PDB file of C-alpha atoms in Angstrom:
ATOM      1  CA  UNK A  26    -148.114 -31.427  44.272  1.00 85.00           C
ATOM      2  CA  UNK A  27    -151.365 -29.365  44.548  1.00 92.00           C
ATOM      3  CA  UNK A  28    -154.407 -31.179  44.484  1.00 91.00           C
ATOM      4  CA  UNK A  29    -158.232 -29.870  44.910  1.00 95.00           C
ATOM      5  CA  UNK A  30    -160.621 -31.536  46.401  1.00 97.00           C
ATOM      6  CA  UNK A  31    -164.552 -31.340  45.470  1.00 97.00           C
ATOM      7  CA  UNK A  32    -167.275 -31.967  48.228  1.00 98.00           C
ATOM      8  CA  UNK A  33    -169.911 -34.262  45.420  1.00 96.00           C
ATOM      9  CA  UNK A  34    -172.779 -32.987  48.416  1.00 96.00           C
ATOM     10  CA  UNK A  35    -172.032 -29.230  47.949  1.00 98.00           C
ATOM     11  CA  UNK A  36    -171.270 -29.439  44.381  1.00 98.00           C
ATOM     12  CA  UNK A  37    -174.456 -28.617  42.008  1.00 97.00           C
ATOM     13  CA  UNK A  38    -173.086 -28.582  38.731  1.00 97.00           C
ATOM     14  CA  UNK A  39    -172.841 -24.873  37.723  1.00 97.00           C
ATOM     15  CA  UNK A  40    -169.637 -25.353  35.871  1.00 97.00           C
ATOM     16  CA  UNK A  41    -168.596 -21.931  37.116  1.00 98.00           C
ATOM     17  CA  UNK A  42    -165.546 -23.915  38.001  1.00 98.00           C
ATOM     18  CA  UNK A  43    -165.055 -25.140  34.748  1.00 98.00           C
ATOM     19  CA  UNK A  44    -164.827 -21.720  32.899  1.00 98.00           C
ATOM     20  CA  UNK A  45    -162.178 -20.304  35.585  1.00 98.00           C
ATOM     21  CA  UNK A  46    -160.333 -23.302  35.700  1.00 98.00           C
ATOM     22  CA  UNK A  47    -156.873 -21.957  33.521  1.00 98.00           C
ATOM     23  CA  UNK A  48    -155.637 -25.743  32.173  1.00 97.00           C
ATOM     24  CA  UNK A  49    -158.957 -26.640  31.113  1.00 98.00           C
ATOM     25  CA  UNK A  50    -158.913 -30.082  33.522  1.00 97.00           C
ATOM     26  CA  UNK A  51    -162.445 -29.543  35.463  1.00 98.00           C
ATOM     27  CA  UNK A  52    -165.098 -30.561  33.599  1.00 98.00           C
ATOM     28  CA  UNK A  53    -168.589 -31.830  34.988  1.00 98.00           C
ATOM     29  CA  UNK A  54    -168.561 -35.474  34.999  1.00 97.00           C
ATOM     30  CA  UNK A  55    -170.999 -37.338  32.456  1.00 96.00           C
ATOM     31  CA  UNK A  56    -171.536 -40.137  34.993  1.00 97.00           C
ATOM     32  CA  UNK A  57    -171.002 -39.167  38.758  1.00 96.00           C
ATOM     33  CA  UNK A  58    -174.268 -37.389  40.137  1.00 97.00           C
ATOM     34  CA  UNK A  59    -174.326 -36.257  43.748  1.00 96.00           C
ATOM     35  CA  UNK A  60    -177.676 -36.814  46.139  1.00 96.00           C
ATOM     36  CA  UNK A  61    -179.450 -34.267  44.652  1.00 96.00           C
ATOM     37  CA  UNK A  62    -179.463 -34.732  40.969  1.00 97.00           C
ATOM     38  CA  UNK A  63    -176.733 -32.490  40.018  1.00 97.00           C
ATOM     39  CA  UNK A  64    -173.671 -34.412  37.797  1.00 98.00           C
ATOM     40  CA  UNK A  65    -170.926 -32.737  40.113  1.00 97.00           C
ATOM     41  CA  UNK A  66    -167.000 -31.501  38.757  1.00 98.00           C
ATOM     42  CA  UNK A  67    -164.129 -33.537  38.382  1.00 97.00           C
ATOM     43  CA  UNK A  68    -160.455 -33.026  38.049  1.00 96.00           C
ATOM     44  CA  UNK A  69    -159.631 -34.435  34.722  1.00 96.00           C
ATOM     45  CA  UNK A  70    -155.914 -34.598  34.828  1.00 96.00           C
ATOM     46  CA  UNK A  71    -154.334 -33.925  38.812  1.00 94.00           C
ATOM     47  CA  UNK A  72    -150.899 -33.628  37.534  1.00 95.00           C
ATOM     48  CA  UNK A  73    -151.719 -30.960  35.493  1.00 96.00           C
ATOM     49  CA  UNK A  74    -153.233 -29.006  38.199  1.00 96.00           C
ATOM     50  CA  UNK A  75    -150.857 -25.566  39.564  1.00 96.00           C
ATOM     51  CA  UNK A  76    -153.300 -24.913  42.754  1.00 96.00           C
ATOM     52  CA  UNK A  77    -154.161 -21.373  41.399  1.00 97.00           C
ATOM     53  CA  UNK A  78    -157.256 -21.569  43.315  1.00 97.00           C
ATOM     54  CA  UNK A  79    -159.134 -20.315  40.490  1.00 98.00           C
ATOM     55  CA  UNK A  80    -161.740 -22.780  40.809  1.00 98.00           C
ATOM     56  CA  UNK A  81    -162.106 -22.690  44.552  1.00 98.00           C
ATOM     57  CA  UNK A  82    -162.535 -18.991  44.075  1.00 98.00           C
ATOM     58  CA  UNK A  83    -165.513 -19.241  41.067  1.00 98.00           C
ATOM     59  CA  UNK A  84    -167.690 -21.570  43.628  1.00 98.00           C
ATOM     60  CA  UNK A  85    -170.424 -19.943  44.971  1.00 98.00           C
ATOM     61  CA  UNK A  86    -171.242 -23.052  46.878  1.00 96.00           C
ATOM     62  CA  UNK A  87    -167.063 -23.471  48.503  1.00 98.00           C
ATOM     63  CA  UNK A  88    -167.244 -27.197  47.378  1.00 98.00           C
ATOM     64  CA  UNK A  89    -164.000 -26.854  46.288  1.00 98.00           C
ATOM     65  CA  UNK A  90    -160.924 -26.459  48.425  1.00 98.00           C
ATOM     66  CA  UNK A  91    -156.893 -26.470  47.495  1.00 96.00           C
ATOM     67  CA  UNK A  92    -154.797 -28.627  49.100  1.00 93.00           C
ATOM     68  CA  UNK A  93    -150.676 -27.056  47.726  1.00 85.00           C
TER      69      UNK A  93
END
């Protein structure tokens, strides 16, 4: 089962992720905020996830990585 994985330090809330992401199940969390202010992305539903990438691909920061 794919899975991504999102570095909270790296991660500054751009939600360029979000957008790209084709099941809709990144969002930016509410509640979770990394070091630096930023409320970072979340996976809102992992078995829905196909490991398209898409979202690793839309970072401009690489926060995001694809474990398939």
């Amino acid at each position: 089962m794919p899975k991504i994985n999102i570095n909270k330090n790296l991660c500054k809330g751009c939600s360029l992720c979000v957008k790209a992401c084709p099941k809709k199940i990144v969002k930016l969390s509410e509640t979770k905020m990394n070091d630096k202010g930023y409320y970072i992305a979340e996976l809102t539903d992992e078995n829905m996830c196909t490991g398209c990438s898409s979202c690793a691909m839309m970072c401009p920061d690489l926060a995001i990585t694809v474990e398939r």
